[in-house]
Amino acid sequence: MGTKVMIPLCSDFGEKHGSICIFGTGDFGRSLGSKLMQNGYSVVFGSRHPGETSLLPRGAEVLSHAEAVQNCSIIIVAVQRDHYDFLKNLKEALEGKILVDVSNNLTINQYPDSNAEYLAQIVPRATVVKAFNTVSAWALQSGSLDASRQVFVCSNDSQAKQQIMDIIRAIGLTPQDKGSLGMAKEIEDYPLQLFPMWRLPMCTCAGLTVLVFLYCVIQDIIYNAEKNIDVSYLLMITIPNRIFPVVSLMLLALCYLPGAFAAIIQLYRGTKYSRFPNWLDRWMLCRKQLGLVALSYAFLHAIYTLVIPIRYSARHRTETFIINQVMLNKTRAFEKPLTWRSDTYLALGILGFFFYIVLGITSLPSVSNAVNWREFRFVQSKLGYLTLLLCTGHAMVFGWNRFLLLDRYRWYMPPVYTLSLVIPCVVLILKLVLIIPCIDTRITKIRQGWERSPSKKAETKLKTCSL
Amino acid sequence: MGTKVMIPLCSDFGEKHGSICIFGTGDFGRSLGSKLMQNGYSVVFGSRHPGETSLLPRGAEVLSHAEAVQNCSIIIVAVQRDHYDFLKNLKEALEGKILVDVSNNLTINQYPDSNAEYLAQIVPRATVVKAFNTVSAWALQSGSLDASRQVFVCSNDSQAKQQIMDIIRAIGLTPQDKGSLGMAKEIEDYPLQLFPMWRLPMCTCAGLTVLVFLYCVIQDIIYNAEKNIDVSYLLMITIPNRIFPVVSLMLLALCYLPGAFAAIIQLYRGTKYSRFPNWLDRWMLCRKQLGLVALSYAFLHAIYTLVIPIRYSARHRTETFIINQVMLNKTRAFEKPLTWRSDTYLALGILGFFFYIVLGITSLPSVSNAVNWREFRFVQSKLGYLTLLLCTGHAMVFGWNRFLLLDRYRWYMPPVYTLSLVIPCVVLILKLVLIIPCIDTRITKIRQGWERSPSKKAETKLKTCSL
Amino acid sequence: MGTKVMIPLCSDFGEKHGSICIFGTGDFGRSLGSKLMQNGYSVVFGSRHPGETSLLPRGAEVLSHAEAVQNCSIIIVAVQRDHYDFLKNLKEALEGKILVDVSNNLTINQYPDSNAEYLAQIVPRATVVKAFNTVSAWALQSGSLDASRQVFVCSNDSQAKQQIMDIIRAIGLTPQDKGSLGMAKEIEDYPLQLFPMWRLPMCTCAGLTVLVFLYCVIQDIIYNAEKNIDVSYLLMITIPNRIFPVVSLMLLALCYLPGAFAAIIQLYRGTKYSRFPNWLDRWMLCRKQLGLVALSYAFLHAIYTLVIPIRYSARHRTETFIINQVMLNKTRAFEKPLTWRSDTYLALGILGFFFYIVLGITSLPSVSNAVNWREFRFVQSKLGYLTLLLCTGHAMVFGWNRFLLLDRYRWYMPPVYTLSLVIPCVVLILKLVLIIPCIDTRITKIRQGWERSPSKKAETKLKTCSL
C-alpha cells in the first residue's frame, strides 16, 4: 500500500525553478543538493574551501560563502550548530534572505534554545525557517521513503515558510506547517525520540512480567523440584500462558485506575482547575500505550491457549487419562456445572478479547482521527469498562473457588490468578461508586467548570502560570 | 503510536503574537484563553460584568465588551447562541473584525440555520469564521488530545480563515478547511453525532441475531426440554457459534445485494441519471459498516470454533466415544469422503475469513486513502464476491446433505445453516446473471453515461435540482 | 468509521461563488457541472453544437465555446486529448484564463508528454492546472466517496492552483498539492495503476507456491500413489499448511536479503554514491509488499495449524492410536525431551507470528506516518531480524533431526522444511558477518558519506546525472 513516487534521476526541465544556495558540503548538504537538482533547481554550494571540495553532484557550483549567497534568496544552512559563527561575518550579505535551518542535535535538550532560534539571533535581519531535519541523507539518496515523508516546517514569516513548503512538495515530500519559530525546539527533538510515550508502559509491563514469572517459577517449578519432580518443561508454554493473562489484566486495569483517581481528586478538591500531581499526569498520558501493551499480551494469551490441544504434553495427558479410565473400567460422568463453568469462562474471555481488539483498532491514528470526541470517549470509556468487566469475569469464572481450596496453596502462596484480580476489582468498585447518581452529577458539574467555592479557589487556579 | 506534544505551560515568548479578544468567561472561553496565552498570545476577555469575573487565567485582562474589542482584530465568541443578541449593540465596534463562532448545539437540527450563519446575519459587517467547535474545554486543559486534533474551519472570507487556521496550528491542533460558511451547519452537527452510519447496520445485525437466537433456542433447547433433556448449557458457546456464522454470512450478502438491485434498476430504466429510491440509497451508503459488522461476527465465529477442543464438553465427548469403542471392541474405519468434506469446509472457511480480513484492512481510512479508485473497486468488488463465494461454499460443504435428512427436521424447522444460505445464493445468482456478457456490456455503457432514449429521459434526469 | 458528508442536493445559496465554464458535455463534464451547481457555483457549458446538447443539469447554460468563455476566468476542459485542437482557435479568448485539465489516458505512457503539458503548449498564454482526474463521474454523482477523496493538483502558477484547490474543497473533496506541472504525468498515471508495487512480490509468491506445491505433491501424494496408497485428501489442509510456512519464511528472508546485498556492494565499492544494479533497486523498493505477502501466508499457516484438532482425520488418528494402545495393553511413557521440543517450536512460532503482526501494523500508512525515522528503522530492522530469527528457529526446532534420517527421504528428496531454511540461514549468516564490529563501523562510515578514495571515486559518483 502506498505508491512510490519514482522521480526521474536526470530530469531535464532545467532552470525552471530558482537557484538555491547550500552552505556546507557534508553528507546531508550534498544529498539535498542532488535531490534539488534532480527536480530542476539549480544549486550553488557555499564552502570555506571551495577549491578543495570534491564529491559534489555534477553541475553544482562551489563558491565561497559570500559569493554563493549573491544570486540566491534561499540559503540552506547544512552546517553543525557549533560552526554557525562564520555567519556573523556574512550579516550584510544575508540581509533579507531566507535561511533554512536543517540541523539536528545529538541528544534532546543539548542546548537551552533551539538551533533555529539561535540562528535567528546570530543573523537577525534574515528570515529563519526550520525544515528538513526529519529527513535523513540516506532517505534522500535512496528514494526509499517508506517511513514518514513529513517535513515539519516552522517560521515567524509565513511567506518564507510558504516558499520552503513549495520546495519540499516539489521534491516529493509532505510539508507540515508547525507554526512559529518557537516550535523549532520541538521539531528538533522529534527525530531523536525513540518511542518516548512507550517507555513507562514498557517498563511497567516488564516489571510485572518479571514479578509474575518469579512467582510462578517458585510456586510451580521450585516447589516441585523440592519434591524431586522436574516440571521445568512448563517454562516454555504453561508458565508464559499464566503470565500473559495475569499481566494483561493488571495493565488493562491500570489504564482505568488513573481516570478514577482523577475523578476522586476533582471531587475532593471540588474543582477541575487545580493541576493533578505530576505522576498522575504522566500516567494518564500513557494510557493508550498501556492499553496496547495489555492488548498484545492478551493476544499472546489467546494463541498460547488455542495451541494447547496441539501440544505433545496435552495430547499425552488425554491419552493417559483415557487409557487409565479404560483400565479401571469406568467412565467419567458428564457434569453439567463443569460444562457451564468451562463454557462461560471461554465465552467471557473471547468476548473480552474481541472488545479489546476493537479498542486497539480505534486507537489507530487514522481511525481515531475519523471519529469525533463523543464517539472516541464512548468507545474508550464505555467499551473499555465493558472489556475490563468481561476480562475480570473471565478470570473469576476460570479460577472459581480455587482460591478457597487451601490445600492448593503451595508455601501459602495463593494461586496467581487471584493476584491478577486485585487491581481490576479495585477499579471496578471505584467505578461503581463513581457512577452512583449523586456522585456522578457532582463530577459532571465539576467537569463543566463548576467549583465548590469559586471565591476561595480563584487564587489557586492555574497558579503555575502566575509564577 | 502518535507522539504527544508537550507544550510548556508558562512559555515566555510573550507578546510575539497579536492580541485576541474572547467574549464570554465560561468554561470553554477560559480554557481556550489559557491555551492561547500559553502559546504567546495576549488575551483580552470581554464580559458583561467585568468586575465580577473570577477564575480567569492570570495575566488576562477582563474588560467590558466594547472596551475589549478595541485593540483586537479577532474576537472569539464563546457565548451560547441564545445570548448573541448583545452583539447587536456592538455593531459599529465589530465592523471589519473577524468573529470566530465556536458554539455547538445540544441536538442536531436544534435551529433551522447554523449558529455561525445566524451570527453573520446579526453582525453583517464583520467576517464570521466557524472554528474550534470540535474541541472540548476538557481536551484543551488536559492536553490529552488522544482523539482527533482536527479543527474544522469554514468562512466566506479566505484571508480571515487563513488567520484563524494559523492560530489553530500555533496551539498544536490541525485545522481542516471545510470551505464556505454554508458548511457551518455540518460542522456544528459533527460533534453531536454518535456513529450515525453505524445505526442501520447495528440494528440489522441485532435484529437478525435475535431472530436466529430464538430459532436456535426453539430448535435445540426447547425441543429437547420437551423430551426432558436439559441441554441449556449449549447457550454459552454452541448456540452463539451457530448464530455468528449465520448472521455474518447474511450480513455479508446484504452488502452486495443493493449493488445488484442498483444494476437492475439502471438496466430497467436504461439510464443512470434517475435517482435510486431512498431506501436503496441509505442501504448503499452503509455497506462498509455492514461489512465490518459481518467481519466482527466472522471473527467471533473463528475463535469460538478454534476453542472447541479445549471445552470440557468436547473433551468429555471424545473420551466417552473412545471408551465406548474400546468396550465394544471395535474401531471406527477411516472414511476418506468424510476427511475430504471436513477438510474442504475448514479450508473454505479459513480462506473466506482471510479475504474477509483483507477487506476489513482495506476499509481502514489510511489504507483506502492510499489506493486509487481502480484499486479500491478491485478489492471491494472482486475480492468481496470471492469472499462471499468462499463463505457460501463453506456453509454448503459444512451442511452437506443434512437439509435432505428430514428426520433431522425438528418440528419441521430446517437446520439453521440452510436459512443462512438463502440471501447469499440470491446475490450470487443475480451477480452471475449480471456478468453475462450482453448484460454486462449494457450496464457498463449505462454507467459511462449512455441512455436508452436520451430525448425522453432528458426531462426526468436530475429533476431533483429543477424543483 | 469515516463519516459521510451529506451535501444537500439543491442548496439555495445560489450565486455566492463565481461562474465556471466547462468545455465538453460528456459524462464527466455533466457530473462535475452538476456537483458544482449543487455547491453554489453557476456553470456555463461550452459545446461545439450548443443547440443539440441535452442531458445537462437544469439551470446550466450551454453556449458555443467562444461565448461560454467570456465571463469565466476558470475553464474546465472535460474533453479527450485528441480533441484539444479546437482550443487553438480560442487562443485569444483564453488568454490569462485558468484551464483545468481533467483528462486521463487509457494506458500508462500512451503519450510521451502529459496531457496537461500538451494543453499548456497549445494554449501557451493560459495557466494550466491539472486536477480532478482521480475522481470518477460515478463517484461525483453517487456521492459515495468511500475510496479516496483526494484530488491531486499541480500547476506552475501557485495562485491558480490555490483557486482550484478552493473549489475542490468547496465540493467536499480533499485537494493535494503535487507541485509544478511537471508532476502531471505522474498524476495522470495514478488512476491507471493496479497495485504496481504488488506485482513483483505477488509473482514471487505465486512462483514459490507452485514450486513447493509440486514438491509436496511428488513427495507425498505421488510417492504414496506409487505404493497404491491414496492420500490425496492431504491436498485440502495438510499440504497447504506445509506450503504456507515454507513460502512465508522464504519471503520474509527475501525481505532482508537485498539489504544485506546492498551493504556488501557498498563495502566492496567503498562508497555509497554509486547506484545499485537495477534489479536490486526494484527488489528493495518492494520489500514492504513482500513482507505483507509473507505475513498473510504466516496468518494462514497459523489458522490452518490451530484448526488441526478439529479435523476429522486428526481426531480419527487420536482415537485409533489410543484404542491400539489399549488393545496392546501398554501406555506411552511421558518423554520430557519431546515436550520441550514440542513446546519450544510452538512458543517460537507464536512469538515470531506476534512480531510479524507488529511489523505489519507498523506498515499501515497512518502508523508509519506517526513514527520518526529512528523509530521506523528500529521497528523494521531490529524487530524484523528478531522475527526472522524466531521463525527460522521455529522451523529448525520443528524439523529437529529429521533431515538426518535418510530413511525419511522419499526419492532422495529432503523434507520440505529443510528447503525453507536455506535462504533464512544465508540472510542470518550475512547479517552476523555484517554486524562484526570492524565491518559494522566501516558500513556506518560509508553510509555517513565517507569514501575509500575520494579523489578517484569523485568522477564516478552520481555519474548518471552527468550524462
XYZ file of N, CA and C in Angstrom, chain B residues 267-434:
504
model
N -30.570 -0.994 -15.392
C -30.878 -1.740 -16.626
C -32.323 -1.489 -17.038
N -33.223 -1.549 -16.086
C -34.644 -1.430 -16.362
C -34.984 -0.032 -16.866
N -34.430 0.982 -16.182
C -34.722 2.357 -16.575
C -33.907 2.788 -17.781
N -32.829 2.055 -18.044
C -31.998 2.382 -19.200
C -31.202 3.653 -19.040
N -31.013 4.098 -17.818
C -30.234 5.312 -17.594
C -29.642 5.274 -16.194
N -28.599 6.034 -15.977
C -28.097 6.119 -14.614
C -28.434 7.471 -14.004
N -29.173 8.297 -14.763
C -29.410 9.650 -14.282
C -30.674 9.804 -13.449
N -31.367 8.721 -13.224
C -32.512 8.821 -12.325
C -32.054 8.377 -10.945
N -32.611 8.997 -9.943
C -32.176 8.688 -8.590
C -32.748 7.348 -8.128
N -31.975 6.642 -7.295
C -32.466 5.398 -6.700
C -33.498 5.719 -5.636
N -34.375 4.759 -5.342
C -35.278 5.000 -4.217
C -34.465 5.256 -2.952
N -35.073 5.974 -2.028
C -34.376 6.409 -0.827
C -33.798 5.263 0.000
N -34.594 4.203 0.157
C -34.125 3.085 0.979
C -32.866 2.464 0.380
N -32.803 2.447 -0.957
C -31.633 1.851 -1.595
C -30.402 2.736 -1.384
N -30.627 4.046 -1.492
C -29.534 4.986 -1.240
C -28.964 4.796 0.155
N -29.849 4.749 1.138
C -29.388 4.599 2.526
C -28.634 3.291 2.707
N -29.180 2.242 2.094
C -28.574 0.914 2.186
C -27.165 0.933 1.583
N -27.054 1.541 0.389
C -25.754 1.550 -0.277
C -24.715 2.336 0.501
N -25.178 3.376 1.208
C -24.219 4.210 1.933
C -23.668 3.530 3.177
N -24.342 2.493 3.658
C -23.823 1.875 4.893
C -23.245 0.484 4.631
N -22.912 0.211 3.365
C -22.359 -1.109 3.053
C -21.062 -1.397 3.791
N -20.213 -0.364 3.901
C -18.929 -0.576 4.562
C -19.133 -0.990 6.020
N -20.021 -0.293 6.718
C -20.280 -0.606 8.115
C -20.917 -1.994 8.242
N -21.818 -2.302 7.313
C -22.442 -3.623 7.293
C -21.364 -4.701 7.175
N -20.411 -4.461 6.293
C -19.327 -5.418 6.088
C -18.471 -5.574 7.331
N -18.220 -4.469 8.022
C -17.368 -4.554 9.206
C -18.072 -5.284 10.344
N -19.398 -5.073 10.467
C -20.143 -5.828 11.473
C -20.098 -7.323 11.129
N -20.279 -7.625 9.841
C -20.203 -9.023 9.410
C -18.831 -9.608 9.734
N -17.779 -8.815 9.503
C -16.427 -9.290 9.789
C -16.250 -9.591 11.270
N -16.810 -8.734 12.130
C -16.625 -8.975 13.563
C -17.330 -10.264 13.988
N -18.475 -10.548 13.392
C -19.152 -11.812 13.693
C -18.339 -12.997 13.156
N -17.756 -12.820 11.993
C -16.932 -13.897 11.436
C -15.734 -14.162 12.340
N -15.156 -13.088 12.882
C -14.026 -13.212 13.792
C -14.430 -13.997 15.043
N -15.588 -13.628 15.599
C -16.062 -14.339 16.784
C -16.323 -15.808 16.461
N -16.905 -16.065 15.283
C -17.137 -17.449 14.871
C -15.823 -18.225 14.819
N -14.792 -17.578 14.263
C -13.494 -18.249 14.135
C -12.965 -18.646 15.510
N -12.985 -17.717 16.452
C -12.417 -18.050 17.768
C -13.291 -19.053 18.506
N -14.597 -18.886 18.452
C -15.487 -19.840 19.099
C -15.255 -21.253 18.552
N -14.906 -21.329 17.279
C -14.660 -22.643 16.682
C -13.325 -23.211 17.142
N -12.301 -22.362 17.138
C -10.962 -22.833 17.490
C -10.904 -23.294 18.936
N -11.802 -22.772 19.740
C -11.778 -23.042 21.165
C -12.433 -24.396 21.485
N -13.136 -24.942 20.488
C -13.898 -26.176 20.736
C -13.097 -27.272 21.437
N -11.882 -27.627 20.927
C -11.206 -28.775 21.546
C -10.823 -28.541 23.004
N -10.831 -27.287 23.455
C -10.456 -27.005 24.838
C -11.654 -27.174 25.756
N -12.867 -27.114 25.214
C -14.075 -27.153 26.030
C -14.192 -28.490 26.762
N -14.668 -28.431 27.965
C -14.859 -29.638 28.759
C -15.805 -30.596 28.052
N -16.906 -30.069 27.502
C -17.916 -30.950 26.895
C -17.329 -31.673 25.688
N -16.498 -30.996 24.888
C -15.920 -31.638 23.717
C -14.946 -32.733 24.147
N -14.149 -32.414 25.175
C -13.193 -33.409 25.642
C -13.929 -34.616 26.225
N -15.000 -34.337 26.944
C -15.761 -35.429 27.539
C -16.365 -36.328 26.458
N -16.855 -35.683 25.386
C -17.461 -36.459 24.303
C -16.426 -37.396 23.668
N -15.225 -36.854 23.428
C -14.164 -37.670 22.850
C -13.853 -38.874 23.732
N -13.651 -38.592 25.028
C -13.343 -39.674 25.972
C -14.403 -40.772 25.917
N -15.662 -40.338 26.084
C -16.761 -41.303 26.118
C -16.787 -42.117 24.837
N -16.608 -41.434 23.712
C -16.637 -42.113 22.421
C -15.572 -43.196 22.340
N -14.350 -42.823 22.745
C -13.244 -43.781 22.663
C -13.488 -44.953 23.613
N -13.871 -44.629 24.841
C -14.063 -45.694 25.834
C -15.160 -46.663 25.381
N -16.214 -46.076 24.799
C -17.282 -46.941 24.288
C -16.785 -47.882 23.205
N -15.979 -47.317 22.313
C -15.457 -48.149 21.227
C -14.617 -49.293 21.778
N -13.782 -48.925 22.783
C -12.946 -49.962 23.385
C -13.823 -51.050 24.008
N -14.863 -50.612 24.740
C -15.769 -51.570 25.385
C -16.376 -52.509 24.355
N -16.807 -51.905 23.233
C -17.444 -52.713 22.183
C -16.404 -53.438 21.337
N -15.112 -53.140 21.649
C -14.030 -53.803 20.951
C -14.065 -53.601 19.439
N -14.342 -52.392 19.030
C -14.339 -52.122 17.590
C -13.655 -50.781 17.315
N -13.242 -50.586 16.095
C -12.605 -49.333 15.702
C -13.395 -48.688 14.577
N -13.476 -47.363 14.611
C -14.138 -46.647 13.527
C -13.215 -46.688 12.310
N -13.730 -47.104 11.178
C -12.908 -47.135 9.962
C -12.630 -45.715 9.494
N -11.511 -45.532 8.813
C -11.144 -44.209 8.302
C -11.927 -43.924 7.031
N -12.843 -42.954 7.075
C -13.678 -42.666 5.911
C -13.094 -41.511 5.127
N -12.584 -41.827 3.919
C -11.964 -40.757 3.134
C -12.929 -39.658 2.737
N -14.156 -39.962 2.303
C -15.065 -38.872 1.918
C -15.293 -37.895 3.067
N -15.381 -38.446 4.276
C -15.592 -37.594 5.435
C -14.391 -36.669 5.626
N -13.185 -37.211 5.440
C -11.982 -36.388 5.542
C -12.029 -35.256 4.525
N -12.357 -35.630 3.291
C -12.438 -34.610 2.249
C -13.412 -33.516 2.638
N -14.595 -33.918 3.099
C -15.615 -32.920 3.410
C -15.163 -32.041 4.565
N -14.683 -32.698 5.623
C -14.254 -31.938 6.807
C -13.134 -30.963 6.444
N -12.138 -31.450 5.706
C -11.029 -30.568 5.357
C -11.472 -29.465 4.411
N -12.383 -29.807 3.483
C -12.813 -28.807 2.499
C -13.536 -27.650 3.174
N -14.473 -27.971 4.073
C -15.201 -26.827 4.632
C -14.328 -26.007 5.551
N -13.368 -26.677 6.216
C -12.433 -25.899 7.030
C -11.582 -24.987 6.148
N -11.049 -25.554 5.046
C -10.190 -24.760 4.168
C -10.966 -23.599 3.554
N -12.197 -23.860 3.093
C -13.006 -22.778 2.524
C -13.261 -21.695 3.564
N -13.572 -22.142 4.783
C -13.833 -21.173 5.842
C -12.622 -20.321 6.135
N -11.453 -20.956 6.212
C -10.239 -20.201 6.534
C -9.927 -19.196 5.441
N -10.018 -19.657 4.180
C -9.715 -18.740 3.084
C -10.728 -17.598 3.045
N -11.997 -17.928 3.253
C -13.013 -16.878 3.296
C -12.711 -15.861 4.380
N -12.359 -16.355 5.550
C -12.032 -15.481 6.676
C -10.831 -14.596 6.350
N -9.843 -15.197 5.689
C -8.647 -14.446 5.316
C -9.006 -13.263 4.415
N -9.806 -13.517 3.363
C -10.161 -12.427 2.455
C -11.079 -11.413 3.140
N -11.922 -11.903 4.037
C -12.744 -11.041 4.881
C -11.866 -10.010 5.587
N -10.774 -10.509 6.184
C -9.886 -9.623 6.937
C -9.175 -8.646 6.007
N -8.766 -9.142 4.820
C -8.148 -8.238 3.845
C -9.124 -7.118 3.500
N -10.392 -7.467 3.280
C -11.403 -6.443 3.003
C -11.494 -5.455 4.158
N -11.466 -5.982 5.383
C -11.556 -5.109 6.551
C -10.390 -4.153 6.623
N -9.178 -4.665 6.376
C -7.995 -3.806 6.433
C -8.081 -2.718 5.375
N -8.559 -3.084 4.186
C -8.655 -2.091 3.108
C -9.632 -0.979 3.442
N -10.559 -1.239 4.359
C -11.516 -0.181 4.661
C -11.027 0.729 5.778
N -9.832 0.483 6.314
C -9.232 1.438 7.254
C -8.992 2.740 6.501
N -9.337 3.875 7.103
C -9.229 5.135 6.364
C -7.862 5.358 5.726
N -6.786 5.058 6.453
C -5.478 5.383 5.901
C -5.132 4.475 4.738
N -5.649 3.256 4.752
C -5.365 2.345 3.636
C -6.201 2.721 2.426
N -7.490 2.996 2.632
C -8.330 3.301 1.481
C -7.953 4.643 0.865
N -7.306 5.503 1.658
C -6.828 6.764 1.096
C -5.599 6.568 0.224
N -4.900 5.460 0.434
C -3.643 5.247 -0.269
C -3.831 4.479 -1.571
N -5.052 4.060 -1.842
C -5.297 3.344 -3.106
C -6.150 4.221 -4.017
N -6.035 4.003 -5.312
C -6.860 4.781 -6.222
C -8.195 4.069 -6.466
N -9.076 4.718 -7.231
C -10.408 4.160 -7.450
C -10.391 2.774 -8.050
N -9.492 2.610 -9.033
C -9.455 1.318 -9.710
C -9.099 0.220 -8.727
N -8.109 0.499 -7.863
C -7.673 -0.488 -6.890
C -8.749 -0.738 -5.847
N -9.402 0.353 -5.391
C -10.430 0.219 -4.370
C -11.583 -0.645 -4.866
N -12.005 -0.374 -6.108
C -13.123 -1.151 -6.642
C -12.719 -2.585 -6.904
N -11.479 -2.794 -7.298
C -10.994 -4.156 -7.493
C -11.118 -4.935 -6.187
N -10.602 -4.337 -5.098
C -10.636 -5.035 -3.819
C -12.069 -5.238 -3.355
N -12.849 -4.137 -3.336
C -14.169 -4.215 -2.741
C -15.135 -5.040 -3.580
N -14.952 -5.056 -4.884
C -15.901 -5.795 -5.705
C -15.397 -7.219 -5.976
N -14.270 -7.347 -6.657
C -13.750 -8.675 -6.990
C -13.488 -9.492 -5.727
N -12.695 -8.938 -4.828
C -12.340 -9.670 -3.620
C -13.567 -9.909 -2.755
N -14.477 -8.950 -2.763
C -15.693 -9.090 -1.967
C -16.521 -10.274 -2.435
N -16.718 -10.381 -3.748
C -17.504 -11.508 -4.260
C -16.799 -12.835 -4.036
N -15.444 -12.805 -4.139
C -14.692 -14.028 -3.856
C -14.928 -14.469 -2.416
N -14.895 -13.507 -1.504
C -15.146 -13.815 -0.088
C -16.532 -14.404 0.096
N -17.513 -13.768 -0.520
C -18.883 -14.251 -0.399
C -19.001 -15.674 -0.936
N -18.342 -15.920 -2.071
C -18.367 -17.243 -2.685
C -17.741 -18.281 -1.757
N -16.574 -17.949 -1.199
C -15.880 -18.883 -0.316
C -16.715 -19.183 0.924
N -17.307 -18.127 1.501
C -18.067 -18.325 2.740
C -19.348 -19.109 2.460
N -19.991 -18.838 1.326
C -21.174 -19.606 0.968
C -20.797 -21.069 0.766
N -19.679 -21.291 0.084
C -19.190 -22.655 -0.110
C -18.922 -23.334 1.222
N -18.305 -22.601 2.132
C -18.004 -23.102 3.476
C -19.281 -23.603 4.151
N -20.334 -22.786 4.093
C -21.591 -23.170 4.734
C -22.214 -24.373 4.026
N -22.119 -24.411 2.709
C -22.727 -25.503 1.941
C -22.044 -26.831 2.235
N -20.714 -26.836 2.163
C -19.991 -28.085 2.401
C -20.161 -28.521 3.857
N -20.229 -27.533 4.764
C -20.448 -27.858 6.172
C -21.795 -28.572 6.349
N -22.825 -28.001 5.692
C -24.155 -28.587 5.844
C -24.304 -29.878 5.060
N -23.690 -29.905 3.893
C -23.739 -31.060 3.002
C -25.179 -31.470 2.716
N -25.502 -32.728 2.964
C -26.846 -33.187 2.607
C -27.793 -33.179 3.812
N -27.381 -32.465 4.866
C -28.181 -32.534 6.074
C -29.595 -31.979 5.872
N -29.736 -31.017 4.954
C -31.060 -30.433 4.758
C -32.009 -31.420 4.073
N -31.437 -32.520 3.577
C -32.283 -33.536 2.945
C -32.776 -34.572 3.946
N -32.042 -34.691 5.056
C -32.403 -35.691 6.052
C -33.589 -35.191 6.861
N -34.776 -35.569 6.425
C -35.968 -34.970 7.035
C -36.125 -35.361 8.498
N -35.510 -36.487 8.885
C -35.624 -36.872 10.291
C -34.873 -35.903 11.198
N -33.952 -35.133 10.610
C -33.239 -34.125 11.390
C -34.109 -32.880 11.627
N -35.174 -32.739 10.855
C -36.035 -31.568 10.996
C -36.805 -31.659 12.301
N -36.523 -30.756 13.201
C -37.241 -30.740 14.459
C -38.420 -29.798 14.306
N -39.582 -30.321 14.590
C -40.797 -29.504 14.437
C -40.844 -28.864 13.041
N -40.435 -29.616 12.053
C -40.431 -29.151 10.654
C -39.551 -27.925 10.408
N -38.654 -27.635 11.367
C -37.760 -26.496 11.146
C -36.480 -27.002 10.485
N -36.155 -26.457 9.309
C -34.910 -26.876 8.656
C -33.709 -26.449 9.500
N -32.569 -27.129 9.364
C -31.371 -26.705 10.109
C -31.046 -25.252 9.796
N -30.489 -24.571 10.793
C -30.328 -23.123 10.690
C -29.377 -22.723 9.563
N -28.400 -23.611 9.241
C -27.443 -23.205 8.198
C -28.127 -23.035 6.850
N -29.218 -23.774 6.613
C -29.906 -23.608 5.324
C -30.502 -22.199 5.206
N -30.978 -21.673 6.343
C -31.524 -20.310 6.322
C -30.468 -19.310 5.891
N -29.238 -19.533 6.414
C -28.177 -18.566 6.141
C -27.810 -18.532 4.669
N -28.190 -19.597 3.939
C -27.755 -19.686 2.545
C -28.679 -18.955 1.575
N -29.865 -18.591 2.040
C -30.843 -18.016 1.109
C -30.336 -16.734 0.456
N -30.026 -15.725 1.279
C -29.608 -14.436 0.700
C -28.320 -14.575 -0.117
N -27.277 -15.235 0.415
C -26.057 -15.358 -0.398
C -26.315 -15.987 -1.757
N -27.174 -17.021 -1.797
C -27.424 -17.666 -3.077
C -28.138 -16.721 -4.031
N -29.107 -15.962 -3.510
C -29.787 -14.972 -4.356
C -28.771 -13.990 -4.929
N -27.893 -13.457 -4.056
C -26.911 -12.475 -4.513
C -25.998 -13.080 -5.565
N -25.529 -14.298 -5.317
C -24.589 -14.914 -6.259
C -25.268 -15.186 -7.598
N -26.530 -15.608 -7.558
C -27.232 -15.859 -8.821
C -27.445 -14.549 -9.579
N -27.861 -13.511 -8.871
C -28.019 -12.203 -9.516
C -26.714 -11.765 -10.164
N -25.613 -11.900 -9.411
C -24.307 -11.500 -9.934
C -23.974 -12.301 -11.181
N -24.274 -13.601 -11.130
C -23.999 -14.476 -12.261
C -24.752 -14.004 -13.492
N -26.007 -13.598 -13.286
C -26.802 -13.080 -14.411
C -26.209 -11.780 -14.917
N -25.797 -10.926 -13.987
C -25.329 -9.591 -14.379
C -23.990 -9.620 -15.095
